[in-house]
Amino acid sequence: MTPPKKISLTRYLVEQQRIDGLIPGQLRLLLEVVARACKSISHAVNKGALGNVLGSANSENVQGEIQKKLDIIANEVLIEANEWGGHLAGMASEEMDAIYVVPNRYPKGEYLLLFDPLDGSSNIDVNVSIGTIFSVLHMPEDDRGVDEGDFLQPGNRQVAAGYCVYGPQTTLVLTVGDGVAMFTLDREQGSFILTQENVRIPADTQEFAINMSNMRHWAPPVRRYIDECLQGQEGPRGKDFNMRWIASMVADVHRILTRGGVFMYPWDRREPNKPGKLRLMYEANPMAWLIEQAGGAATNGKQRIMDIQPTKLHERVSVILGSKNEVERVTSYHSEL
Ligand code: P6P
């Protein structure tokens, strides 16, 4: 039997552009550049202690979080790979306070790129999967310069979203609005090869992902949902549940895209004035689109994440996403308040 045809990311994107007319050439170029940057980040991550890339950078990011050396390396790789290509007007990163406007010495494009360059970085030093999350928006139609306000678009305006998980395999997961495709890095060829398309999440699950150590801080609807799961088949759910928590959103979401489940990082009373821990623009929105494109759901407990109108670049949000029936159940418990 002839081996299956290897379809590279480039060929997949050319076909999405040419055959389906889904993505303009400039967006295809942007996604190829982001994929190449993820390959470089994967190479740096895989070096580990041999590459002197582990440990803290002894600096803080805008979130007040201690930066790891690889956080800064990944951020620099993405900026340097994307600033000169002519497809972008600006970039925003979890690791940078202000937006990055493409310098005048380079041509400007029509897209905005937002990213968490290395999500889950607390896992770097213990060799657990981490990843890059990215979201692409269109620059608003006007001739004035780029400013932060141009980035403050709801997630339903994204034109592309994805992540690259650096785990046992390096896998790029992408949507341009026509379902979800997964590409595994072939290190011998140095290219991302299509390994799954039309990814679908089962509507039901028996697996939840949440940091249980925060239980005493949760709001009642979240507490009720988890309590019911923990009661197993003797309880109101009538089935047993398993739990996973990798403390790396990319790895937890990848598991959910692969076999279903529900992921929750809800508001809790440790920081009552913050809606949640995770960031709306470059974590929740791209992940929410991927999950919805795979048949799942993503809310903040009250509304669809992708309908939230952002008011600031590093806005945080409560996140409940994954198997549709479970997300709808948790959301319904919130509405019963
Ligand atoms: P905790 C990683 O720092 C992150 O932003 C997400 O990737 C992950 O889901 C979450 O925070 C883990 O948070 O409080 O369990 O360490």
Short mmCIF file of N, CA, C and O in Angstrom, two decimals, residues 255-326:
data_model
loop_
_atom_site.label_atom_id
_atom_site.label_comp_id
_atom_site.label_asym_id
_atom_site.label_seq_id
_atom_site.Cartn_x
_atom_site.Cartn_y
_atom_site.Cartn_z
N ARG A 255 -5.06 18.30 25.01
CA ARG A 255 -5.70 17.03 25.42
C ARG A 255 -7.19 17.07 25.11
O ARG A 255 -7.78 16.13 24.58
N ILE A 256 -7.82 18.23 25.38
CA ILE A 256 -9.27 18.35 25.15
C ILE A 256 -9.59 18.27 23.66
O ILE A 256 -10.54 17.59 23.24
N LEU A 257 -8.77 18.90 22.81
CA LEU A 257 -8.98 18.79 21.36
C LEU A 257 -8.76 17.35 20.89
O LEU A 257 -9.33 16.91 19.90
N THR A 258 -7.94 16.62 21.62
CA THR A 258 -7.60 15.25 21.19
C THR A 258 -8.62 14.23 21.69
O THR A 258 -8.97 13.29 20.97
N ARG A 259 -9.15 14.40 22.95
CA ARG A 259 -10.08 13.38 23.47
C ARG A 259 -11.27 13.95 24.25
O ARG A 259 -11.98 13.19 24.92
N GLY A 260 -11.47 15.27 24.20
CA GLY A 260 -12.59 15.85 24.94
C GLY A 260 -12.21 16.20 26.36
O GLY A 260 -11.09 15.94 26.81
N GLY A 261 -13.17 16.80 27.09
CA GLY A 261 -12.90 17.23 28.46
C GLY A 261 -13.36 18.66 28.68
O GLY A 261 -13.80 19.33 27.72
N VAL A 262 -13.27 19.12 29.91
CA VAL A 262 -13.61 20.52 30.20
C VAL A 262 -12.47 21.13 31.01
O VAL A 262 -11.94 20.49 31.94
N PHE A 263 -12.05 22.33 30.59
CA PHE A 263 -10.96 23.08 31.23
C PHE A 263 -11.58 24.30 31.91
O PHE A 263 -12.38 25.01 31.30
N MET A 264 -11.16 24.52 33.18
CA MET A 264 -11.72 25.68 33.89
C MET A 264 -10.63 26.44 34.63
O MET A 264 -9.87 25.83 35.40
N TYR A 265 -10.51 27.73 34.36
CA TYR A 265 -9.76 28.62 35.24
C TYR A 265 -10.71 29.75 35.60
O TYR A 265 -10.74 30.79 34.95
N PRO A 266 -11.58 29.53 36.60
CA PRO A 266 -12.65 30.48 36.90
C PRO A 266 -12.19 31.64 37.80
O PRO A 266 -11.12 31.56 38.40
N TRP A 267 -13.05 32.66 37.89
CA TRP A 267 -12.82 33.70 38.87
C TRP A 267 -12.71 33.06 40.23
O TRP A 267 -13.34 32.04 40.50
N ASP A 268 -11.82 33.59 41.10
CA ASP A 268 -11.89 33.15 42.50
C ASP A 268 -11.60 34.32 43.42
O ASP A 268 -11.08 35.34 42.99
N ARG A 269 -11.92 34.16 44.68
CA ARG A 269 -11.93 35.31 45.59
C ARG A 269 -10.53 35.71 46.06
O ARG A 269 -10.40 36.65 46.84
N ARG A 270 -9.48 35.05 45.54
CA ARG A 270 -8.13 35.51 45.92
C ARG A 270 -7.88 36.91 45.37
O ARG A 270 -7.24 37.74 46.00
N GLU A 271 -8.39 37.15 44.12
CA GLU A 271 -8.27 38.50 43.54
C GLU A 271 -9.65 38.91 43.04
O GLU A 271 -9.94 38.88 41.84
N PRO A 272 -10.55 39.29 43.97
CA PRO A 272 -11.97 39.47 43.63
C PRO A 272 -12.22 40.54 42.56
O PRO A 272 -13.21 40.50 41.85
N ASN A 273 -11.26 41.48 42.42
CA ASN A 273 -11.48 42.56 41.43
C ASN A 273 -11.00 42.18 40.04
O ASN A 273 -11.14 42.97 39.10
N LYS A 274 -10.39 40.99 39.92
CA LYS A 274 -9.96 40.53 38.59
C LYS A 274 -10.93 39.45 38.12
O LYS A 274 -11.28 38.55 38.90
N PRO A 275 -11.38 39.50 36.86
CA PRO A 275 -12.35 38.50 36.38
C PRO A 275 -11.79 37.09 36.33
O PRO A 275 -12.53 36.12 36.27
N GLY A 276 -10.46 36.97 36.31
CA GLY A 276 -9.85 35.64 36.24
C GLY A 276 -8.35 35.77 36.11
O GLY A 276 -7.81 36.88 36.10
N LYS A 277 -7.64 34.66 35.95
CA LYS A 277 -6.18 34.70 35.83
C LYS A 277 -5.74 34.81 34.37
O LYS A 277 -4.78 35.51 34.06
N LEU A 278 -6.44 34.10 33.47
CA LEU A 278 -5.95 33.99 32.10
C LEU A 278 -6.27 35.25 31.30
O LEU A 278 -7.21 35.99 31.61
N ARG A 279 -5.48 35.48 30.25
CA ARG A 279 -5.60 36.71 29.48
C ARG A 279 -6.55 36.50 28.32
O ARG A 279 -6.49 35.48 27.62
N LEU A 280 -7.42 37.47 28.10
CA LEU A 280 -8.46 37.37 27.06
C LEU A 280 -7.87 37.37 25.66
O LEU A 280 -8.18 36.48 24.84
N MET A 281 -7.00 38.34 25.35
CA MET A 281 -6.63 38.61 23.96
C MET A 281 -5.75 37.53 23.34
O MET A 281 -5.88 37.20 22.18
N TYR A 282 -4.79 36.99 24.15
CA TYR A 282 -3.81 36.08 23.54
C TYR A 282 -3.75 34.72 24.21
O TYR A 282 -2.83 33.95 24.00
N GLU A 283 -4.72 34.43 25.08
CA GLU A 283 -4.87 33.05 25.60
C GLU A 283 -6.31 32.58 25.36
O GLU A 283 -6.56 31.67 24.58
N ALA A 284 -7.28 33.26 25.99
CA ALA A 284 -8.67 32.78 25.93
C ALA A 284 -9.26 32.88 24.53
O ALA A 284 -9.88 31.92 24.04
N ASN A 285 -9.09 34.02 23.84
CA ASN A 285 -9.73 34.16 22.52
C ASN A 285 -9.23 33.13 21.50
O ASN A 285 -10.07 32.46 20.86
N PRO A 286 -7.90 32.98 21.32
CA PRO A 286 -7.46 31.98 20.32
C PRO A 286 -7.90 30.56 20.70
O PRO A 286 -8.35 29.78 19.84
N MET A 287 -7.80 30.23 22.00
CA MET A 287 -8.20 28.88 22.43
C MET A 287 -9.71 28.69 22.26
O MET A 287 -10.18 27.62 21.84
N ALA A 288 -10.48 29.74 22.53
CA ALA A 288 -11.94 29.64 22.39
C ALA A 288 -12.33 29.38 20.94
O ALA A 288 -13.22 28.56 20.65
N TRP A 289 -11.64 30.05 20.00
CA TRP A 289 -11.99 29.84 18.58
C TRP A 289 -11.66 28.41 18.15
O TRP A 289 -12.46 27.73 17.50
N LEU A 290 -10.49 27.93 18.55
CA LEU A 290 -10.11 26.55 18.23
C LEU A 290 -11.16 25.57 18.77
O LEU A 290 -11.64 24.67 18.07
N ILE A 291 -11.53 25.76 20.03
CA ILE A 291 -12.49 24.86 20.68
C ILE A 291 -13.84 24.91 19.96
O ILE A 291 -14.46 23.87 19.64
N GLU A 292 -14.32 26.12 19.63
CA GLU A 292 -15.61 26.25 18.93
C GLU A 292 -15.52 25.64 17.53
O GLU A 292 -16.44 24.94 17.07
N GLN A 293 -14.41 25.87 16.84
CA GLN A 293 -14.24 25.31 15.48
C GLN A 293 -14.22 23.78 15.52
O GLN A 293 -14.47 23.12 14.51
N ALA A 294 -13.91 23.21 16.70
CA ALA A 294 -13.89 21.74 16.83
C ALA A 294 -15.20 21.23 17.44
O ALA A 294 -15.30 20.06 17.82
N GLY A 295 -16.21 22.10 17.53
CA GLY A 295 -17.53 21.67 18.02
C GLY A 295 -17.74 21.83 19.50
O GLY A 295 -18.79 21.42 20.03
N GLY A 296 -16.78 22.44 20.20
CA GLY A 296 -16.92 22.67 21.64
C GLY A 296 -17.50 24.04 21.94
O GLY A 296 -18.02 24.72 21.04
N ALA A 297 -17.41 24.44 23.22
CA ALA A 297 -17.94 25.75 23.63
C ALA A 297 -16.93 26.41 24.57
O ALA A 297 -16.09 25.73 25.19
N ALA A 298 -16.99 27.75 24.67
CA ALA A 298 -16.05 28.50 25.53
C ALA A 298 -16.76 29.72 26.07
O ALA A 298 -17.15 30.61 25.30
N THR A 299 -16.97 29.75 27.40
CA THR A 299 -17.62 30.91 28.02
C THR A 299 -16.80 31.38 29.21
O THR A 299 -15.87 30.70 29.66
N ASN A 300 -17.22 32.55 29.75
CA ASN A 300 -16.59 33.04 30.99
C ASN A 300 -17.50 32.72 32.18
O ASN A 300 -17.38 33.30 33.24
N GLY A 301 -18.44 31.82 31.95
CA GLY A 301 -19.43 31.44 32.97
C GLY A 301 -20.75 32.14 32.70
O GLY A 301 -21.82 31.66 33.07
N LYS A 302 -20.68 33.27 31.99
CA LYS A 302 -21.91 34.04 31.73
C LYS A 302 -22.13 34.25 30.23
O LYS A 302 -23.26 34.29 29.76
N GLN A 303 -21.04 34.48 29.47
CA GLN A 303 -21.25 34.74 28.03
C GLN A 303 -20.14 34.07 27.23
O GLN A 303 -19.09 33.68 27.74
N ARG A 304 -20.37 33.98 25.94
CA ARG A 304 -19.36 33.41 25.01
C ARG A 304 -18.11 34.28 25.09
O ARG A 304 -18.17 35.51 24.96
N ILE A 305 -16.97 33.65 25.29
CA ILE A 305 -15.71 34.39 25.43
C ILE A 305 -15.47 35.26 24.20
O ILE A 305 -15.07 36.43 24.31
N MET A 306 -15.76 34.72 23.02
CA MET A 306 -15.43 35.47 21.79
C MET A 306 -16.35 36.66 21.54
O MET A 306 -16.13 37.42 20.60
N ASP A 307 -17.38 36.82 22.39
CA ASP A 307 -18.25 38.02 22.24
C ASP A 307 -17.86 39.14 23.20
O ASP A 307 -18.45 40.21 23.16
N ILE A 308 -16.88 38.88 24.06
CA ILE A 308 -16.48 39.89 25.05
C ILE A 308 -15.76 41.04 24.34
O ILE A 308 -14.82 40.81 23.56
N GLN A 309 -16.18 42.27 24.56
CA GLN A 309 -15.52 43.45 23.97
C GLN A 309 -14.39 43.84 24.92
O GLN A 309 -14.63 44.27 26.04
N PRO A 310 -13.13 43.68 24.50
CA PRO A 310 -12.01 44.02 25.39
C PRO A 310 -11.95 45.51 25.66
O PRO A 310 -12.29 46.33 24.80
N THR A 311 -11.48 45.87 26.85
CA THR A 311 -11.29 47.30 27.18
C THR A 311 -9.82 47.61 27.40
O THR A 311 -9.42 48.77 27.36
N LYS A 312 -8.99 46.55 27.63
CA LYS A 312 -7.55 46.82 27.73
C LYS A 312 -6.78 45.60 27.23
O LYS A 312 -7.28 44.48 27.24
N LEU A 313 -5.56 45.83 26.80
CA LEU A 313 -4.77 44.83 26.08
C LEU A 313 -4.53 43.58 26.90
O LEU A 313 -4.64 42.47 26.40
N HIS A 314 -4.21 43.76 28.19
CA HIS A 314 -3.86 42.60 29.03
C HIS A 314 -5.02 42.19 29.93
O HIS A 314 -4.81 41.67 31.02
N GLU A 315 -6.23 42.40 29.42
CA GLU A 315 -7.45 42.08 30.17
C GLU A 315 -7.49 40.60 30.53
O GLU A 315 -7.09 39.76 29.72
N ARG A 316 -7.95 40.30 31.74
CA ARG A 316 -8.06 38.90 32.16
C ARG A 316 -9.50 38.44 32.07
O ARG A 316 -10.43 39.24 31.97
N VAL A 317 -9.69 37.13 32.10
CA VAL A 317 -11.04 36.59 31.93
C VAL A 317 -11.14 35.23 32.62
O VAL A 317 -10.14 34.50 32.73
N SER A 318 -12.34 34.92 33.08
CA SER A 318 -12.62 33.59 33.61
C SER A 318 -12.85 32.66 32.42
O SER A 318 -13.49 33.06 31.44
N VAL A 319 -12.31 31.44 32.46
CA VAL A 319 -12.37 30.55 31.30
C VAL A 319 -12.99 29.20 31.65
O VAL A 319 -12.56 28.54 32.61
N ILE A 320 -14.04 28.84 30.89
CA ILE A 320 -14.63 27.49 30.97
C ILE A 320 -14.76 27.03 29.52
O ILE A 320 -15.51 27.64 28.74
N LEU A 321 -14.03 26.01 29.11
CA LEU A 321 -14.08 25.62 27.69
C LEU A 321 -13.92 24.11 27.54
O LEU A 321 -13.40 23.43 28.42
N GLY A 322 -14.42 23.61 26.40
CA GLY A 322 -14.26 22.19 26.08
C GLY A 322 -15.54 21.57 25.60
O GLY A 322 -16.30 22.20 24.84
N SER A 323 -15.83 20.34 26.05
CA SER A 323 -17.01 19.58 25.60
C SER A 323 -18.28 20.39 25.84
O SER A 323 -18.58 20.81 26.97
N LYS A 324 -19.04 20.57 24.76
CA LYS A 324 -20.14 21.53 24.74
C LYS A 324 -21.15 21.33 25.88
O LYS A 324 -21.53 22.27 26.57
N ASN A 325 -21.58 20.09 26.09
CA ASN A 325 -22.63 19.85 27.10
C ASN A 325 -22.15 20.18 28.51
O ASN A 325 -22.94 20.63 29.36
N GLU A 326 -20.87 19.95 28.78
CA GLU A 326 -20.32 20.26 30.11
C GLU A 326 -20.21 21.78 30.31
O GLU A 326 -20.55 22.29 31.36
#
